[in-house]
Short mmCIF file of C-alpha atoms in Angstrom, two decimals:
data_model
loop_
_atom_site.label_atom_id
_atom_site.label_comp_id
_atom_site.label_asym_id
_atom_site.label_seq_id
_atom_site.Cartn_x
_atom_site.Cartn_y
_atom_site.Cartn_z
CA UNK A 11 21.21 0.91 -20.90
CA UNK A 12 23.25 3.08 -18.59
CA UNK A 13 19.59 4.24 -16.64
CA UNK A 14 16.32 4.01 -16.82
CA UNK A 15 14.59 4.93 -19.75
CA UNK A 16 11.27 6.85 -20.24
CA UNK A 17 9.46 7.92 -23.10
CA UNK A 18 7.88 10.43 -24.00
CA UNK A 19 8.91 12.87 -22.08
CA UNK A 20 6.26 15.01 -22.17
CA UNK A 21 2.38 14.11 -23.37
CA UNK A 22 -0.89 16.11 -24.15
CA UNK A 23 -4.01 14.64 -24.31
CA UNK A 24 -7.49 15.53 -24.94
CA UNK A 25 -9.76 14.05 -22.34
CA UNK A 26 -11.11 11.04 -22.88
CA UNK A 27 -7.95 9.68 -25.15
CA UNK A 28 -5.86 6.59 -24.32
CA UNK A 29 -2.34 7.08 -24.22
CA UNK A 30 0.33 4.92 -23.11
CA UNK A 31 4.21 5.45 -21.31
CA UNK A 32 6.96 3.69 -22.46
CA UNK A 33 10.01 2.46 -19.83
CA UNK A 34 13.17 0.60 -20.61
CA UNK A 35 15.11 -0.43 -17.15
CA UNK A 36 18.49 -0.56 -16.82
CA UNK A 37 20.02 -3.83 -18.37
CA UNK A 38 20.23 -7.01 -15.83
CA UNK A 39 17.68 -5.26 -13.53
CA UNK A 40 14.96 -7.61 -12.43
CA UNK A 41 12.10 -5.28 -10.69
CA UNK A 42 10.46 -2.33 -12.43
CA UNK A 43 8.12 0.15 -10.52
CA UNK A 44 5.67 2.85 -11.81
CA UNK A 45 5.11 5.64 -9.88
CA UNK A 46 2.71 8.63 -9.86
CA UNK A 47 3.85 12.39 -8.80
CA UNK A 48 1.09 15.38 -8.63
CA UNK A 49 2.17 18.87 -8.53
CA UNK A 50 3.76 19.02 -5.07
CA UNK A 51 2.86 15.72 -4.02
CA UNK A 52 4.44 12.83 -2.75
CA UNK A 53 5.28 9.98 -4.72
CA UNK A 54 1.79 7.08 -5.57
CA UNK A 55 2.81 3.41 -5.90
CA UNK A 56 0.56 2.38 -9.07
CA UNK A 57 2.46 -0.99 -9.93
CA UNK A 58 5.85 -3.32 -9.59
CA UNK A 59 7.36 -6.09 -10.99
CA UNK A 60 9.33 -8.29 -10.25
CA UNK A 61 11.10 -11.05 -12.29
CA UNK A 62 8.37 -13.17 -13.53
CA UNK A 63 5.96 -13.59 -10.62
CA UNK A 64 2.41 -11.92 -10.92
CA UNK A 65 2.63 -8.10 -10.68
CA UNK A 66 1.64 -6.36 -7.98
CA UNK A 67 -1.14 -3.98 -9.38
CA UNK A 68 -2.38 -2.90 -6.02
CA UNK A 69 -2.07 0.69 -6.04
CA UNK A 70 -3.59 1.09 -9.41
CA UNK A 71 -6.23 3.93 -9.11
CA UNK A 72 -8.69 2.71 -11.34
CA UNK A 73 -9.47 0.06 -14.09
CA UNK A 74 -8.61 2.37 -16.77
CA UNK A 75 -5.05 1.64 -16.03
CA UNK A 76 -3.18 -0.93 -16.95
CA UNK A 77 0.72 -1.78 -17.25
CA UNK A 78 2.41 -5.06 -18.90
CA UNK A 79 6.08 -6.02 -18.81
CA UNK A 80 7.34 -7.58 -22.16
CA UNK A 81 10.24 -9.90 -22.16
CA UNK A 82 11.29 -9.04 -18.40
CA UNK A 83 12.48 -5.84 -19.63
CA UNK A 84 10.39 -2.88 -21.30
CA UNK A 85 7.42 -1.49 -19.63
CA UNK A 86 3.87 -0.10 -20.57
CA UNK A 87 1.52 2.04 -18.64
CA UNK A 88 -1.74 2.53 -20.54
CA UNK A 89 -4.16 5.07 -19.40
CA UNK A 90 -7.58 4.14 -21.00
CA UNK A 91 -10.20 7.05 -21.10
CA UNK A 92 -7.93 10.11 -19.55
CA UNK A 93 -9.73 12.24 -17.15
CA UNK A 94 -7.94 15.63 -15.96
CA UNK A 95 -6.98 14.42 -12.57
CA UNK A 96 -4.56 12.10 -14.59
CA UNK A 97 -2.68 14.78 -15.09
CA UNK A 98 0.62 13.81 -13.25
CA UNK A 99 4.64 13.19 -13.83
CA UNK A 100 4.92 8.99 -14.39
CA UNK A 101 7.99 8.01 -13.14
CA UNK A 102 9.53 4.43 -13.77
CA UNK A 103 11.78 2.95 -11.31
CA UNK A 104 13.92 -0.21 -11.32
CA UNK A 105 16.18 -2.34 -9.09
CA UNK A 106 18.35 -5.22 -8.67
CA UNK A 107 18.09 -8.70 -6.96
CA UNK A 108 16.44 -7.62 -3.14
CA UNK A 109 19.42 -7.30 -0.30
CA UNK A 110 18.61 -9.33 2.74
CA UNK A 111 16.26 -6.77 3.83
CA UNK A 112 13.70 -7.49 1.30
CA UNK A 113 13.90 -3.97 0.12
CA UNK A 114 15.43 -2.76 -3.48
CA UNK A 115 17.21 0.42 -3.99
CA UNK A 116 15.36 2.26 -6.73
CA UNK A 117 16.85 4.20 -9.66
CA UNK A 118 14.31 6.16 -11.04
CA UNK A 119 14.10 7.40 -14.88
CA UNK A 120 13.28 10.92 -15.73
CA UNK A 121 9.47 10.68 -15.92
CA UNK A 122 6.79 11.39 -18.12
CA UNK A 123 4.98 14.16 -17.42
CA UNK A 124 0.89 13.89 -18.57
CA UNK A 125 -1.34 16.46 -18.92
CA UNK A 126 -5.11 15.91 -19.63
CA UNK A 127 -7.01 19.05 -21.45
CA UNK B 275 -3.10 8.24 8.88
CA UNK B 276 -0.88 8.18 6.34
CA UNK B 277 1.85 5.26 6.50
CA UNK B 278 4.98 7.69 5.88
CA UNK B 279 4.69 11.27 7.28
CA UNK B 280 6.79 14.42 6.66
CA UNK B 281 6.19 17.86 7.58
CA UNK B 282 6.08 19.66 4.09
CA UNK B 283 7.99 22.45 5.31
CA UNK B 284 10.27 24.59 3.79
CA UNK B 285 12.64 24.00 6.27
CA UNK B 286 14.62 27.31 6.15
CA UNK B 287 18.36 27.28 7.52
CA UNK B 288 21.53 29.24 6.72
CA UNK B 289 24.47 28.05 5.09
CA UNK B 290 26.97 25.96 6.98
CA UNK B 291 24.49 25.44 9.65
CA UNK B 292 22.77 21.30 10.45
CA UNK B 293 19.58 20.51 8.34
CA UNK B 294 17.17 18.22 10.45
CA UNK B 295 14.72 16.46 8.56
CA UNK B 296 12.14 13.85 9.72
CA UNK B 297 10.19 11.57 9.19
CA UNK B 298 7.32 9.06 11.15
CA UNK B 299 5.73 5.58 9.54
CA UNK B 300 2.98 3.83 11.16
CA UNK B 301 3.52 -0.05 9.60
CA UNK B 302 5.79 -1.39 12.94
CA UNK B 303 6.92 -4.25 10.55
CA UNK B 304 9.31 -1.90 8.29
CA UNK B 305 12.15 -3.23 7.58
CA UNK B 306 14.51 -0.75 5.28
CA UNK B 307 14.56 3.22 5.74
CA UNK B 308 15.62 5.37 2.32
CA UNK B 309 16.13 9.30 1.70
CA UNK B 310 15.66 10.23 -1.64
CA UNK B 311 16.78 13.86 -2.67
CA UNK B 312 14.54 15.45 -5.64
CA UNK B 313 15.60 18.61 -7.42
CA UNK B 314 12.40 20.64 -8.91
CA UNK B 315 11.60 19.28 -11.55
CA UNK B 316 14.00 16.39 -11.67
CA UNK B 317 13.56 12.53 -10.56
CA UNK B 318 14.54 11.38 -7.55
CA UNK B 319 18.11 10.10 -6.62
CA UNK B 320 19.35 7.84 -3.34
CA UNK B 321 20.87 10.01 -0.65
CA UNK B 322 20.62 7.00 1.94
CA UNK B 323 19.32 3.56 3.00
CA UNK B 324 19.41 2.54 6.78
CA UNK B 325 18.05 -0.80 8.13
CA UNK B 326 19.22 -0.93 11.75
CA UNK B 327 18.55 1.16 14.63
CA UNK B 328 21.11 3.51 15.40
CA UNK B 329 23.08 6.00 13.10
CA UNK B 330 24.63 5.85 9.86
CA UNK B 331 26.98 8.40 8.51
CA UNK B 332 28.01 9.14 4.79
CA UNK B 333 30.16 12.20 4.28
CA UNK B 334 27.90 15.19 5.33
CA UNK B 335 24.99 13.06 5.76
CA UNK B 336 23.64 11.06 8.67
CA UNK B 337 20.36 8.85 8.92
CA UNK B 338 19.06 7.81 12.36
CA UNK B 339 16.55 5.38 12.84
CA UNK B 340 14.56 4.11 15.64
CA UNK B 341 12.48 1.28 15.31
CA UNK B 342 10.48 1.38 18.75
CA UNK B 343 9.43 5.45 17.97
CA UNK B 344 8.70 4.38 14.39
CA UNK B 345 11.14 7.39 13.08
CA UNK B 346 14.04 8.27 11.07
CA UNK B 347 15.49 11.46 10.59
CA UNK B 348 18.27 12.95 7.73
CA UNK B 349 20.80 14.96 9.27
CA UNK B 350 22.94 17.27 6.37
CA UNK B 351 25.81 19.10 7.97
CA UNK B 352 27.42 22.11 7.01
CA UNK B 353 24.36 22.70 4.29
CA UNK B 354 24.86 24.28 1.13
CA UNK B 355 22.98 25.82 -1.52
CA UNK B 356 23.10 23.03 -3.45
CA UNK B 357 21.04 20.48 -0.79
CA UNK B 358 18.34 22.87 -1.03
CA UNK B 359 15.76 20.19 -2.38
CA UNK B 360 13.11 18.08 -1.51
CA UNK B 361 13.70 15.24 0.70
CA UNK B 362 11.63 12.28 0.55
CA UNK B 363 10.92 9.39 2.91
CA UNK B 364 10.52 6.24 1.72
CA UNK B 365 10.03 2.86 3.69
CA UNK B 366 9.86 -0.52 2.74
CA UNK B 367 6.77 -2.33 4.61
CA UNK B 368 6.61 -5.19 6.01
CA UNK B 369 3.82 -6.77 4.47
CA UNK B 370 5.92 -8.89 1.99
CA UNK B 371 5.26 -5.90 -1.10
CA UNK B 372 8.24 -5.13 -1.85
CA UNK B 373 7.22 -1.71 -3.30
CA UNK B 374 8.63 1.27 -1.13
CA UNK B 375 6.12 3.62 0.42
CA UNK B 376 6.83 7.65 -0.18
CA UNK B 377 6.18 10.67 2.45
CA UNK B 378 4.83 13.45 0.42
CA UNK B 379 8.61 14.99 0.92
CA UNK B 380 10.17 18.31 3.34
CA UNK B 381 10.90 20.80 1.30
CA UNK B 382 14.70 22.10 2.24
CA UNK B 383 15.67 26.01 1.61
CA UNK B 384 19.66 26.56 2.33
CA UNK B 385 19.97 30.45 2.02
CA UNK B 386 23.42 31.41 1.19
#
């Protein structure tokens, strides 16, 4: 597609529900980041991908979440077992082959934005 | 210590007038150097990348970096209105992840 996709835009949950983000990247694109922002906060690596080497799930806050890429292209963030300090705008990034520098430019989607009752 | 710092501001300045915005990282193996602008309440979007010491202009904006102080800075001239935003730091480390690393983002007020 034209950008990066996210669905649903908006989510509530009852504590203690699973839910699970949806991201489609922009066509061709071979890495695919999730990102965490709290209110007024900066943004928190949770996970990237790249092509189809081993994700990097390093900044993952807990084992309650989990993310899969299907195909090389769509992406799914579960959240197992939501807990209030969940709460939090997902945003989905993605990027092209790396430049020289080893660094990708990121286009982010729109987010989703999660809130845990 | 956090590995990308901003201050949080606002940073308050008239219109017309040269918006300074900085920003420190601690991993000395850093390689690229982005500004991202976000709107409230929008994603964020690519002002600038910069992966040499030195400056680098683009229309009103210029990034500086310098490696040896561990620092780059967003200069906007002539601000408007429409910059006010926040302004996020993000740098690529050097560790081989290829995931960029986010300040927590200045917060920019242009007053007309």
């Amino acid at each position: 597609g034209a950008g990066v996709s996210q669905s649903p835009s908006n989510k509530v949950t009852e504590k203690g529900k699973d839910v699970e983000l949806r991201c489609d990247p922009i066509s061709g694109h071979t890495a695919l980041y999730w990102y965490r922002q709290s209110l007024g906060q900066g943004l928190e690596f949770l996970i990237y991908f790249q092509g189809n080497s081993a994700p990097d799930k390093s900044g993952l806050p807990s084992d309650r979440f989990s993310a899969e890429r299907t195909g090389g292209s769509v992406s799914t963030l579960t959240i197992q077992r939501t807990q209030q300090e969940d709460s939090a705008v997902y945003l989905c990034a993605s990027s092209g082959q790396p430049e020289l520098s080893g660094a990708n430019v990121l286009t982010f989607g729109a987010g989703s934005r999660l809130t845990v009752l | 210590q956090k590995e990308v710092e901003q201050n949080s501001g606002p940073l308050s300045v008239p219109e017309g007038a040269i918006a300074s915005l900085n920003c420190t990282y601690s991993d000395r193996g850093s390689q690229s150097f982005f500004w991202y602008r976000q709107y409230s309440g929008k994603s964020p979007e690519l002002i600038m990348s910069i992966y040499s010491n030195g400056d680098k202009e683009d229309g009103r904006f210029t990034a500086q970096l310098n490696k040896a102080s561990q620092y780059v800075s967003l200069l906007i001239r002539d601000s408007q209105p429409s910059d006010s935003a926040t302004y996020l730091c993000a740098v690529s480390s050097g560790t081989g992840r290829r995931a960029l690393t986010f300040g927590s983002g200045t917060r920019l007020q242009v007053q007309p």
